[in-house]
């Protein structure tokens, strides 16, 4: 009888150990699977981010090439090392001057943003800080004016391996939106220094503005 009781007790102990061993193994396996799933998710996330970053960095941009007479041609497969042409330099410079000195009360924020995006990082930060301190945008919005820009002459006065220096002779005519008969025209000599950089999605022309200055020549 004693042996039978001992056998039952031993059986319970063995069954108890077996239950906890199986449960422990399952619990360990579940924990391991969770760790594996988390690691795989992290790896997948890193892979997706890396792929997206690589794609954005190396994607060939759509570039609009402009020749000397102003004809445009869309180039979808332009390689990143394609040399910047004179037509692109002139077109880029005229676009920047229009955006940065257009002085259009209705479009001032949009045009300034486009101009700032054409600047180098440091030059853009300094210019934006100056604009904010002077409250230029608020003043322009209240002025209720529109500007017309005519380019009289553009000179490429200096070229190096990495930089292009231009002088643009323009006439800016400021017109009142409330009374179009009120207008004022002034001649300016604008100086622009461009740096040649690698073409990218942000800089499809392969150019960035590193300096801009404007000299008032007088009434036009």
mmCIF file with all atom_site columns, C-alpha atoms in Angstrom:
data_model
loop_
_atom_site.group_PDB
_atom_site.id
_atom_site.type_symbol
_atom_site.label_atom_id
_atom_site.label_alt_id
_atom_site.label_comp_id
_atom_site.label_asym_id
_atom_site.label_entity_id
_atom_site.label_seq_id
_atom_site.pdbx_PDB_ins_code
_atom_site.Cartn_x
_atom_site.Cartn_y
_atom_site.Cartn_z
_atom_site.occupancy
_atom_site.B_iso_or_equiv
_atom_site.pdbx_formal_charge
_atom_site.auth_seq_id
_atom_site.auth_comp_id
_atom_site.auth_asym_id
_atom_site.auth_atom_id
_atom_site.pdbx_PDB_model_num
ATOM 1   C CA . UNK A 1 1   ? 0.000  0.000   0.000   1.00 0.00 ? 1   UNK A CA 1
ATOM 2   C CA . UNK A 1 2   ? 2.849  2.286   0.901   1.00 0.00 ? 2   UNK A CA 1
ATOM 3   C CA . UNK A 1 3   ? 4.552  1.513   -2.367  1.00 0.00 ? 3   UNK A CA 1
ATOM 4   C CA . UNK A 1 4   ? 1.356  2.359   -4.261  1.00 0.00 ? 4   UNK A CA 1
ATOM 5   C CA . UNK A 1 5   ? 1.066  5.725   -2.512  1.00 0.00 ? 5   UNK A CA 1
ATOM 6   C CA . UNK A 1 6   ? 4.711  6.448   -3.185  1.00 0.00 ? 6   UNK A CA 1
ATOM 7   C CA . UNK A 1 7   ? 4.170  5.543   -6.868  1.00 0.00 ? 7   UNK A CA 1
ATOM 8   C CA . UNK A 1 8   ? 1.208  7.940   -7.093  1.00 0.00 ? 8   UNK A CA 1
ATOM 9   C CA . UNK A 1 9   ? 3.190  10.714  -5.443  1.00 0.00 ? 9   UNK A CA 1
ATOM 10  C CA . UNK A 1 10  ? 6.100  10.117  -7.821  1.00 0.00 ? 10  UNK A CA 1
ATOM 11  C CA . UNK A 1 11  ? 3.672  10.184  -10.747 1.00 0.00 ? 11  UNK A CA 1
ATOM 12  C CA . UNK A 1 12  ? 2.240  13.513  -9.651  1.00 0.00 ? 12  UNK A CA 1
ATOM 13  C CA . UNK A 1 13  ? 5.720  14.948  -9.261  1.00 0.00 ? 13  UNK A CA 1
ATOM 14  C CA . UNK A 1 14  ? 6.764  13.677  -12.685 1.00 0.00 ? 14  UNK A CA 1
ATOM 15  C CA . UNK A 1 15  ? 3.567  14.995  -14.284 1.00 0.00 ? 15  UNK A CA 1
ATOM 16  C CA . UNK A 1 16  ? 4.030  18.335  -12.528 1.00 0.00 ? 16  UNK A CA 1
ATOM 17  C CA . UNK A 1 17  ? 7.613  18.590  -13.730 1.00 0.00 ? 17  UNK A CA 1
ATOM 18  C CA . UNK A 1 18  ? 6.551  17.547  -17.230 1.00 0.00 ? 18  UNK A CA 1
ATOM 19  C CA . UNK A 1 19  ? 3.810  20.192  -17.305 1.00 0.00 ? 19  UNK A CA 1
ATOM 20  C CA . UNK A 1 20  ? 6.105  22.992  -16.195 1.00 0.00 ? 20  UNK A CA 1
ATOM 21  C CA . UNK A 1 21  ? 8.877  21.819  -18.495 1.00 0.00 ? 21  UNK A CA 1
ATOM 22  C CA . UNK A 1 22  ? 6.528  21.851  -21.499 1.00 0.00 ? 22  UNK A CA 1
ATOM 23  C CA . UNK A 1 23  ? 5.019  25.166  -20.439 1.00 0.00 ? 23  UNK A CA 1
ATOM 24  C CA . UNK A 1 24  ? 8.454  26.620  -19.843 1.00 0.00 ? 24  UNK A CA 1
ATOM 25  C CA . UNK A 1 25  ? 9.636  25.451  -23.255 1.00 0.00 ? 25  UNK A CA 1
ATOM 26  C CA . UNK A 1 26  ? 6.590  26.964  -24.937 1.00 0.00 ? 26  UNK A CA 1
ATOM 27  C CA . UNK A 1 27  ? 7.032  30.188  -23.025 1.00 0.00 ? 27  UNK A CA 1
ATOM 28  C CA . UNK A 1 28  ? 10.703 30.341  -24.001 1.00 0.00 ? 28  UNK A CA 1
ATOM 29  C CA . UNK A 1 29  ? 9.843  29.634  -27.618 1.00 0.00 ? 29  UNK A CA 1
ATOM 30  C CA . UNK A 1 30  ? 7.181  32.355  -27.615 1.00 0.00 ? 30  UNK A CA 1
ATOM 31  C CA . UNK A 1 31  ? 9.635  34.824  -26.127 1.00 0.00 ? 31  UNK A CA 1
ATOM 32  C CA . UNK A 1 32  ? 12.231 33.901  -28.720 1.00 0.00 ? 32  UNK A CA 1
ATOM 33  C CA . UNK A 1 33  ? 9.683  34.242  -31.528 1.00 0.00 ? 33  UNK A CA 1
ATOM 34  C CA . UNK A 1 34  ? 8.701  37.680  -30.260 1.00 0.00 ? 34  UNK A CA 1
ATOM 35  C CA . UNK A 1 35  ? 12.344 38.746  -30.261 1.00 0.00 ? 35  UNK A CA 1
ATOM 36  C CA . UNK A 1 36  ? 12.819 37.378  -33.774 1.00 0.00 ? 36  UNK A CA 1
ATOM 37  C CA . UNK A 1 37  ? 9.680  39.183  -35.008 1.00 0.00 ? 37  UNK A CA 1
ATOM 38  C CA . UNK A 1 38  ? 10.833 42.472  -33.476 1.00 0.00 ? 38  UNK A CA 1
ATOM 39  C CA . UNK A 1 39  ? 14.305 42.101  -34.996 1.00 0.00 ? 39  UNK A CA 1
ATOM 40  C CA . UNK A 1 40  ? 12.850 41.259  -38.398 1.00 0.00 ? 40  UNK A CA 1
ATOM 41  C CA . UNK A 1 41  ? 10.558 44.287  -38.181 1.00 0.00 ? 41  UNK A CA 1
ATOM 42  C CA . UNK A 1 42  ? 13.510 46.519  -37.340 1.00 0.00 ? 42  UNK A CA 1
ATOM 43  C CA . UNK A 1 43  ? 15.555 45.078  -40.191 1.00 0.00 ? 43  UNK A CA 1
ATOM 44  C CA . UNK A 1 44  ? 12.638 45.526  -42.596 1.00 0.00 ? 44  UNK A CA 1
ATOM 45  C CA . UNK A 1 45  ? 12.133 49.116  -41.447 1.00 0.00 ? 45  UNK A CA 1
ATOM 46  C CA . UNK A 1 46  ? 15.820 49.922  -41.839 1.00 0.00 ? 46  UNK A CA 1
ATOM 47  C CA . UNK A 1 47  ? 15.850 48.307  -45.282 1.00 0.00 ? 47  UNK A CA 1
ATOM 48  C CA . UNK A 1 48  ? 12.830 50.334  -46.425 1.00 0.00 ? 48  UNK A CA 1
ATOM 49  C CA . UNK A 1 49  ? 14.334 53.571  -45.098 1.00 0.00 ? 49  UNK A CA 1
ATOM 50  C CA . UNK A 1 50  ? 17.709 52.825  -46.708 1.00 0.00 ? 50  UNK A CA 1
ATOM 51  C CA . UNK A 1 51  ? 16.074 51.969  -50.025 1.00 0.00 ? 51  UNK A CA 1
ATOM 52  C CA . UNK A 1 52  ? 13.986 55.155  -49.985 1.00 0.00 ? 52  UNK A CA 1
ATOM 53  C CA . UNK A 1 53  ? 16.973 57.325  -49.036 1.00 0.00 ? 53  UNK A CA 1
ATOM 54  C CA . UNK A 1 54  ? 19.116 55.751  -51.742 1.00 0.00 ? 54  UNK A CA 1
ATOM 55  C CA . UNK A 1 55  ? 16.347 56.247  -54.299 1.00 0.00 ? 55  UNK A CA 1
ATOM 56  C CA . UNK A 1 56  ? 15.815 59.887  -53.388 1.00 0.00 ? 56  UNK A CA 1
ATOM 57  C CA . UNK A 1 57  ? 19.555 60.565  -53.371 1.00 0.00 ? 57  UNK A CA 1
ATOM 58  C CA . UNK A 1 58  ? 20.391 58.891  -56.651 1.00 0.00 ? 58  UNK A CA 1
ATOM 59  C CA . UNK A 1 59  ? 17.187 59.399  -58.625 1.00 0.00 ? 59  UNK A CA 1
ATOM 60  C CA . UNK A 1 60  ? 17.900 61.156  -61.897 1.00 0.00 ? 60  UNK A CA 1
ATOM 61  C CA . UNK A 1 61  ? 15.967 64.446  -61.919 1.00 0.00 ? 61  UNK A CA 1
ATOM 62  C CA . UNK A 1 62  ? 13.797 65.800  -64.688 1.00 0.00 ? 62  UNK A CA 1
ATOM 63  C CA . UNK A 1 63  ? 15.705 68.808  -66.002 1.00 0.00 ? 63  UNK A CA 1
ATOM 64  C CA . UNK A 1 64  ? 14.480 71.502  -68.355 1.00 0.00 ? 64  UNK A CA 1
ATOM 65  C CA . UNK A 1 65  ? 17.399 72.646  -70.452 1.00 0.00 ? 65  UNK A CA 1
ATOM 66  C CA . UNK A 1 66  ? 17.153 76.124  -71.970 1.00 0.00 ? 66  UNK A CA 1
ATOM 67  C CA . UNK A 1 67  ? 19.412 77.190  -74.815 1.00 0.00 ? 67  UNK A CA 1
ATOM 68  C CA . UNK A 1 68  ? 20.698 80.702  -75.560 1.00 0.00 ? 68  UNK A CA 1
ATOM 69  C CA . UNK A 1 69  ? 17.597 81.728  -77.490 1.00 0.00 ? 69  UNK A CA 1
ATOM 70  C CA . UNK A 1 70  ? 15.218 80.573  -74.757 1.00 0.00 ? 70  UNK A CA 1
ATOM 71  C CA . UNK A 1 71  ? 13.995 77.295  -76.235 1.00 0.00 ? 71  UNK A CA 1
ATOM 72  C CA . UNK A 1 72  ? 13.286 74.670  -73.578 1.00 0.00 ? 72  UNK A CA 1
ATOM 73  C CA . UNK A 1 73  ? 13.788 70.924  -73.787 1.00 0.00 ? 73  UNK A CA 1
ATOM 74  C CA . UNK A 1 74  ? 12.752 68.435  -71.092 1.00 0.00 ? 74  UNK A CA 1
ATOM 75  C CA . UNK A 1 75  ? 15.499 65.905  -70.376 1.00 0.00 ? 75  UNK A CA 1
ATOM 76  C CA . UNK A 1 76  ? 14.242 62.990  -68.269 1.00 0.00 ? 76  UNK A CA 1
ATOM 77  C CA . UNK A 1 77  ? 17.400 60.892  -68.200 1.00 0.00 ? 77  UNK A CA 1
ATOM 78  C CA . UNK A 1 78  ? 19.982 63.590  -67.704 1.00 0.00 ? 78  UNK A CA 1
ATOM 79  C CA . UNK A 1 79  ? 22.988 62.152  -65.820 1.00 0.00 ? 79  UNK A CA 1
ATOM 80  C CA . UNK A 1 80  ? 24.062 63.831  -62.595 1.00 0.00 ? 80  UNK A CA 1
ATOM 81  C CA . UNK A 1 81  ? 27.487 64.750  -63.986 1.00 0.00 ? 81  UNK A CA 1
ATOM 82  C CA . UNK A 1 82  ? 26.044 66.611  -66.980 1.00 0.00 ? 82  UNK A CA 1
ATOM 83  C CA . UNK A 1 83  ? 27.796 69.962  -67.329 1.00 0.00 ? 83  UNK A CA 1
ATOM 84  C CA . UNK A 1 84  ? 25.741 73.092  -66.697 1.00 0.00 ? 84  UNK A CA 1
ATOM 85  C CA . UNK A 1 85  ? 25.214 75.057  -69.909 1.00 0.00 ? 85  UNK A CA 1
ATOM 86  C CA . UNK A 1 86  ? 25.218 78.819  -70.415 1.00 0.00 ? 86  UNK A CA 1
ATOM 87  C CA . UNK A 1 87  ? 21.513 78.791  -71.230 1.00 0.00 ? 87  UNK A CA 1
ATOM 88  C CA . UNK A 1 88  ? 20.746 77.113  -67.907 1.00 0.00 ? 88  UNK A CA 1
ATOM 89  C CA . UNK A 1 89  ? 22.861 79.662  -66.039 1.00 0.00 ? 89  UNK A CA 1
ATOM 90  C CA . UNK A 1 90  ? 20.996 82.574  -67.640 1.00 0.00 ? 90  UNK A CA 1
ATOM 91  C CA . UNK A 1 91  ? 17.558 81.004  -67.146 1.00 0.00 ? 91  UNK A CA 1
ATOM 92  C CA . UNK A 1 92  ? 18.324 80.122  -63.509 1.00 0.00 ? 92  UNK A CA 1
ATOM 93  C CA . UNK A 1 93  ? 19.601 83.649  -62.813 1.00 0.00 ? 93  UNK A CA 1
ATOM 94  C CA . UNK A 1 94  ? 16.578 85.374  -64.365 1.00 0.00 ? 94  UNK A CA 1
ATOM 95  C CA . UNK A 1 95  ? 14.194 83.095  -62.468 1.00 0.00 ? 95  UNK A CA 1
ATOM 96  C CA . UNK A 1 96  ? 15.947 83.844  -59.186 1.00 0.00 ? 96  UNK A CA 1
ATOM 97  C CA . UNK A 1 97  ? 15.920 87.617  -59.723 1.00 0.00 ? 97  UNK A CA 1
ATOM 98  C CA . UNK A 1 98  ? 12.202 87.566  -60.560 1.00 0.00 ? 98  UNK A CA 1
ATOM 99  C CA . UNK A 1 99  ? 11.398 85.518  -57.460 1.00 0.00 ? 99  UNK A CA 1
ATOM 100 C CA . UNK A 1 100 ? 13.662 87.387  -55.050 1.00 0.00 ? 100 UNK A CA 1
ATOM 101 C CA . UNK A 1 101 ? 12.974 90.953  -56.217 1.00 0.00 ? 101 UNK A CA 1
ATOM 102 C CA . UNK A 1 102 ? 9.512  90.552  -57.772 1.00 0.00 ? 102 UNK A CA 1
ATOM 103 C CA . UNK A 1 103 ? 7.841  92.398  -54.889 1.00 0.00 ? 103 UNK A CA 1
ATOM 104 C CA . UNK A 1 104 ? 4.351  91.038  -55.511 1.00 0.00 ? 104 UNK A CA 1
ATOM 105 C CA . UNK A 1 105 ? 2.154  91.541  -52.445 1.00 0.00 ? 105 UNK A CA 1
ATOM 106 C CA . UNK A 1 106 ? -0.118 88.604  -53.270 1.00 0.00 ? 106 UNK A CA 1
ATOM 107 C CA . UNK A 1 107 ? 2.676  86.118  -54.042 1.00 0.00 ? 107 UNK A CA 1
ATOM 108 C CA . UNK A 1 108 ? 5.479  87.375  -51.805 1.00 0.00 ? 108 UNK A CA 1
ATOM 109 C CA . UNK A 1 109 ? 5.636  84.283  -49.566 1.00 0.00 ? 109 UNK A CA 1
ATOM 110 C CA . UNK A 1 110 ? 5.583  81.831  -52.458 1.00 0.00 ? 110 UNK A CA 1
ATOM 111 C CA . UNK A 1 111 ? 8.146  83.711  -54.530 1.00 0.00 ? 111 UNK A CA 1
ATOM 112 C CA . UNK A 1 112 ? 10.514 84.238  -51.607 1.00 0.00 ? 112 UNK A CA 1
ATOM 113 C CA . UNK A 1 113 ? 10.304 80.542  -50.742 1.00 0.00 ? 113 UNK A CA 1
ATOM 114 C CA . UNK A 1 114 ? 11.228 79.631  -54.314 1.00 0.00 ? 114 UNK A CA 1
ATOM 115 C CA . UNK A 1 115 ? 14.156 82.060  -54.234 1.00 0.00 ? 115 UNK A CA 1
ATOM 116 C CA . UNK A 1 116 ? 15.396 80.778  -50.866 1.00 0.00 ? 116 UNK A CA 1
ATOM 117 C CA . UNK A 1 117 ? 15.324 77.223  -52.201 1.00 0.00 ? 117 UNK A CA 1
ATOM 118 C CA . UNK A 1 118 ? 17.768 78.300  -54.907 1.00 0.00 ? 118 UNK A CA 1
ATOM 119 C CA . UNK A 1 119 ? 20.280 79.562  -52.322 1.00 0.00 ? 119 UNK A CA 1
ATOM 120 C CA . UNK A 1 120 ? 23.015 77.621  -50.595 1.00 0.00 ? 120 UNK A CA 1
ATOM 121 C CA . UNK A 1 121 ? 22.170 76.418  -47.091 1.00 0.00 ? 121 UNK A CA 1
ATOM 122 C CA . UNK A 1 122 ? 24.213 79.022  -45.188 1.00 0.00 ? 122 UNK A CA 1
ATOM 123 C CA . UNK A 1 123 ? 23.349 81.932  -47.472 1.00 0.00 ? 123 UNK A CA 1
ATOM 124 C CA . UNK A 1 124 ? 19.679 80.986  -47.351 1.00 0.00 ? 124 UNK A CA 1
ATOM 125 C CA . UNK A 1 125 ? 19.658 80.849  -43.544 1.00 0.00 ? 125 UNK A CA 1
ATOM 126 C CA . UNK A 1 126 ? 21.290 84.272  -43.279 1.00 0.00 ? 126 UNK A CA 1
ATOM 127 C CA . UNK A 1 127 ? 18.901 85.795  -45.808 1.00 0.00 ? 127 UNK A CA 1
ATOM 128 C CA . UNK A 1 128 ? 15.841 84.292  -44.129 1.00 0.00 ? 128 UNK A CA 1
ATOM 129 C CA . UNK A 1 129 ? 16.972 85.638  -40.761 1.00 0.00 ? 129 UNK A CA 1
ATOM 130 C CA . UNK A 1 130 ? 17.380 89.130  -42.241 1.00 0.00 ? 130 UNK A CA 1
ATOM 131 C CA . UNK A 1 131 ? 13.923 88.955  -43.862 1.00 0.00 ? 131 UNK A CA 1
ATOM 132 C CA . UNK A 1 132 ? 12.345 87.890  -40.567 1.00 0.00 ? 132 UNK A CA 1
ATOM 133 C CA . UNK A 1 133 ? 14.065 90.644  -38.546 1.00 0.00 ? 133 UNK A CA 1
ATOM 134 C CA . UNK A 1 134 ? 13.003 93.381  -40.963 1.00 0.00 ? 134 UNK A CA 1
ATOM 135 C CA . UNK A 1 135 ? 9.402  92.058  -41.168 1.00 0.00 ? 135 UNK A CA 1
ATOM 136 C CA . UNK A 1 136 ? 9.753  92.411  -44.926 1.00 0.00 ? 136 UNK A CA 1
ATOM 137 C CA . UNK A 1 137 ? 6.944  89.988  -45.776 1.00 0.00 ? 137 UNK A CA 1
ATOM 138 C CA . UNK A 1 138 ? 4.402  91.780  -43.582 1.00 0.00 ? 138 UNK A CA 1
ATOM 139 C CA . UNK A 1 139 ? 5.371  95.157  -45.075 1.00 0.00 ? 139 UNK A CA 1
ATOM 140 C CA . UNK A 1 140 ? 5.091  93.838  -48.617 1.00 0.00 ? 140 UNK A CA 1
ATOM 141 C CA . UNK A 1 141 ? 1.653  92.335  -47.992 1.00 0.00 ? 141 UNK A CA 1
ATOM 142 C CA . UNK A 1 142 ? 0.394  95.690  -46.675 1.00 0.00 ? 142 UNK A CA 1
ATOM 143 C CA . UNK A 1 143 ? 1.945  97.637  -49.569 1.00 0.00 ? 143 UNK A CA 1
ATOM 144 C CA . UNK A 1 144 ? -0.506 96.087  -52.071 1.00 0.00 ? 144 UNK A CA 1
ATOM 145 C CA . UNK A 1 145 ? 1.825  96.371  -55.061 1.00 0.00 ? 145 UNK A CA 1
ATOM 146 C CA . UNK A 1 146 ? 2.975  94.381  -58.068 1.00 0.00 ? 146 UNK A CA 1
ATOM 147 C CA . UNK A 1 147 ? 6.349  94.586  -59.792 1.00 0.00 ? 147 UNK A CA 1
ATOM 148 C CA . UNK A 1 148 ? 7.329  94.135  -63.402 1.00 0.00 ? 148 UNK A CA 1
ATOM 149 C CA . UNK A 1 149 ? 10.919 93.247  -64.262 1.00 0.00 ? 149 UNK A CA 1
ATOM 150 C CA . UNK A 1 150 ? 12.538 93.784  -67.647 1.00 0.00 ? 150 UNK A CA 1
ATOM 151 C CA . UNK A 1 151 ? 16.024 92.454  -68.322 1.00 0.00 ? 151 UNK A CA 1
ATOM 152 C CA . UNK A 1 152 ? 17.995 94.892  -70.458 1.00 0.00 ? 152 UNK A CA 1
ATOM 153 C CA . UNK A 1 153 ? 21.334 93.093  -70.492 1.00 0.00 ? 153 UNK A CA 1
ATOM 154 C CA . UNK A 1 154 ? 22.935 90.050  -68.861 1.00 0.00 ? 154 UNK A CA 1
ATOM 155 C CA . UNK A 1 155 ? 26.701 89.674  -68.672 1.00 0.00 ? 155 UNK A CA 1
ATOM 156 C CA . UNK A 1 156 ? 28.626 86.607  -67.572 1.00 0.00 ? 156 UNK A CA 1
ATOM 157 C CA . UNK A 1 157 ? 31.631 88.497  -66.265 1.00 0.00 ? 157 UNK A CA 1
ATOM 158 C CA . UNK A 1 158 ? 33.634 85.734  -64.591 1.00 0.00 ? 158 UNK A CA 1
ATOM 159 C CA . UNK A 1 159 ? 33.750 81.948  -64.640 1.00 0.00 ? 159 UNK A CA 1
ATOM 160 C CA . UNK A 1 160 ? 35.834 79.505  -62.631 1.00 0.00 ? 160 UNK A CA 1
ATOM 161 C CA . UNK A 1 161 ? 35.640 75.743  -62.272 1.00 0.00 ? 161 UNK A CA 1
ATOM 162 C CA . UNK A 1 162 ? 32.994 75.988  -59.551 1.00 0.00 ? 162 UNK A CA 1
ATOM 163 C CA . UNK A 1 163 ? 31.535 79.506  -59.784 1.00 0.00 ? 163 UNK A CA 1
ATOM 164 C CA . UNK A 1 164 ? 29.802 81.825  -62.244 1.00 0.00 ? 164 UNK A CA 1
ATOM 165 C CA . UNK A 1 165 ? 29.534 85.574  -61.672 1.00 0.00 ? 165 UNK A CA 1
ATOM 166 C CA . UNK A 1 166 ? 26.899 87.561  -63.541 1.00 0.00 ? 166 UNK A CA 1
ATOM 167 C CA . UNK A 1 167 ? 25.656 91.119  -63.796 1.00 0.00 ? 167 UNK A CA 1
ATOM 168 C CA . UNK A 1 168 ? 22.038 91.643  -64.750 1.00 0.00 ? 168 UNK A CA 1
ATOM 169 C CA . UNK A 1 169 ? 20.847 95.091  -65.793 1.00 0.00 ? 169 UNK A CA 1
ATOM 170 C CA . UNK A 1 170 ? 17.133 95.344  -65.083 1.00 0.00 ? 170 UNK A CA 1
ATOM 171 C CA . UNK A 1 171 ? 14.312 97.847  -64.871 1.00 0.00 ? 171 UNK A CA 1
ATOM 172 C CA . UNK A 1 172 ? 11.886 97.283  -62.011 1.00 0.00 ? 172 UNK A CA 1
ATOM 173 C CA . UNK A 1 173 ? 8.505  98.938  -62.306 1.00 0.00 ? 173 UNK A CA 1
ATOM 174 C CA . UNK A 1 174 ? 6.410  98.992  -59.139 1.00 0.00 ? 174 UNK A CA 1
ATOM 175 C CA . UNK A 1 175 ? 2.666  99.312  -59.742 1.00 0.00 ? 175 UNK A CA 1
ATOM 176 C CA . UNK A 1 176 ? -0.072 99.973  -57.184 1.00 0.00 ? 176 UNK A CA 1
ATOM 177 C CA . UNK A 1 177 ? -2.757 97.286  -57.212 1.00 0.00 ? 177 UNK A CA 1
ATOM 178 C CA . UNK A 1 178 ? -5.408 99.736  -56.031 1.00 0.00 ? 178 UNK A CA 1
ATOM 179 C CA . UNK A 1 179 ? -4.491 102.341 -58.669 1.00 0.00 ? 179 UNK A CA 1
ATOM 180 C CA . UNK A 1 180 ? -2.551 100.945 -61.671 1.00 0.00 ? 180 UNK A CA 1
ATOM 181 C CA . UNK A 1 181 ? -1.834 104.457 -62.929 1.00 0.00 ? 181 UNK A CA 1
ATOM 182 C CA . UNK A 1 182 ? 0.525  104.913 -59.989 1.00 0.00 ? 182 UNK A CA 1
ATOM 183 C CA . UNK A 1 183 ? 3.840  103.349 -60.962 1.00 0.00 ? 183 UNK A CA 1
ATOM 184 C CA . UNK A 1 184 ? 7.535  103.942 -60.561 1.00 0.00 ? 184 UNK A CA 1
ATOM 185 C CA . UNK A 1 185 ? 10.357 102.541 -62.712 1.00 0.00 ? 185 UNK A CA 1
ATOM 186 C CA . UNK A 1 186 ? 13.973 102.275 -61.575 1.00 0.00 ? 186 UNK A CA 1
ATOM 187 C CA . UNK A 1 187 ? 17.086 100.812 -63.201 1.00 0.00 ? 187 UNK A CA 1
ATOM 188 C CA . UNK A 1 188 ? 19.272 98.410  -61.217 1.00 0.00 ? 188 UNK A CA 1
ATOM 189 C CA . UNK A 1 189 ? 22.496 96.516  -61.658 1.00 0.00 ? 189 UNK A CA 1
ATOM 190 C CA . UNK A 1 190 ? 22.139 93.130  -59.963 1.00 0.00 ? 190 UNK A CA 1
ATOM 191 C CA . UNK A 1 191 ? 25.193 91.032  -59.172 1.00 0.00 ? 191 UNK A CA 1
ATOM 192 C CA . UNK A 1 192 ? 24.829 87.301  -58.777 1.00 0.00 ? 192 UNK A CA 1
ATOM 193 C CA . UNK A 1 193 ? 27.374 84.625  -57.881 1.00 0.00 ? 193 UNK A CA 1
ATOM 194 C CA . UNK A 1 194 ? 26.388 81.023  -58.514 1.00 0.00 ? 194 UNK A CA 1
ATOM 195 C CA . UNK A 1 195 ? 28.131 77.902  -57.309 1.00 0.00 ? 195 UNK A CA 1
ATOM 196 C CA . UNK A 1 196 ? 28.125 74.772  -59.423 1.00 0.00 ? 196 UNK A CA 1
ATOM 197 C CA . UNK A 1 197 ? 27.066 71.727  -57.432 1.00 0.00 ? 197 UNK A CA 1
ATOM 198 C CA . UNK A 1 198 ? 25.965 68.175  -58.113 1.00 0.00 ? 198 UNK A CA 1
ATOM 199 C CA . UNK A 1 199 ? 22.534 67.955  -59.673 1.00 0.00 ? 199 UNK A CA 1
ATOM 200 C CA . UNK A 1 200 ? 19.873 66.586  -57.335 1.00 0.00 ? 200 UNK A CA 1
ATOM 201 C CA . UNK A 1 201 ? 16.128 66.638  -56.785 1.00 0.00 ? 201 UNK A CA 1
ATOM 202 C CA . UNK A 1 202 ? 16.479 69.842  -54.751 1.00 0.00 ? 202 UNK A CA 1
ATOM 203 C CA . UNK A 1 203 ? 18.951 71.427  -57.182 1.00 0.00 ? 203 UNK A CA 1
ATOM 204 C CA . UNK A 1 204 ? 18.055 70.076  -60.650 1.00 0.00 ? 204 UNK A CA 1
ATOM 205 C CA . UNK A 1 205 ? 20.008 72.858  -62.376 1.00 0.00 ? 205 UNK A CA 1
ATOM 206 C CA . UNK A 1 206 ? 23.194 71.971  -60.510 1.00 0.00 ? 206 UNK A CA 1
ATOM 207 C CA . UNK A 1 207 ? 23.443 75.589  -59.325 1.00 0.00 ? 207 UNK A CA 1
ATOM 208 C CA . UNK A 1 208 ? 22.951 77.448  -56.061 1.00 0.00 ? 208 UNK A CA 1
ATOM 209 C CA . UNK A 1 209 ? 23.080 81.152  -55.214 1.00 0.00 ? 209 UNK A CA 1
ATOM 210 C CA . UNK A 1 210 ? 25.886 82.123  -52.834 1.00 0.00 ? 210 UNK A CA 1
ATOM 211 C CA . UNK A 1 211 ? 25.678 85.917  -53.262 1.00 0.00 ? 211 UNK A CA 1
ATOM 212 C CA . UNK A 1 212 ? 23.218 88.519  -54.501 1.00 0.00 ? 212 UNK A CA 1
ATOM 213 C CA . UNK A 1 213 ? 23.594 92.285  -54.526 1.00 0.00 ? 213 UNK A CA 1
ATOM 214 C CA . UNK A 1 214 ? 21.636 95.105  -56.150 1.00 0.00 ? 214 UNK A CA 1
ATOM 215 C CA . UNK A 1 215 ? 22.850 98.597  -57.062 1.00 0.00 ? 215 UNK A CA 1
ATOM 216 C CA . UNK A 1 216 ? 20.323 101.316 -57.849 1.00 0.00 ? 216 UNK A CA 1
ATOM 217 C CA . UNK A 1 217 ? 21.310 103.200 -61.010 1.00 0.00 ? 217 UNK A CA 1
ATOM 218 C CA . UNK A 1 218 ? 18.483 105.734 -61.107 1.00 0.00 ? 218 UNK A CA 1
ATOM 219 C CA . UNK A 1 219 ? 15.084 106.378 -62.606 1.00 0.00 ? 219 UNK A CA 1
ATOM 220 C CA . UNK A 1 220 ? 14.204 104.716 -65.881 1.00 0.00 ? 220 UNK A CA 1
#
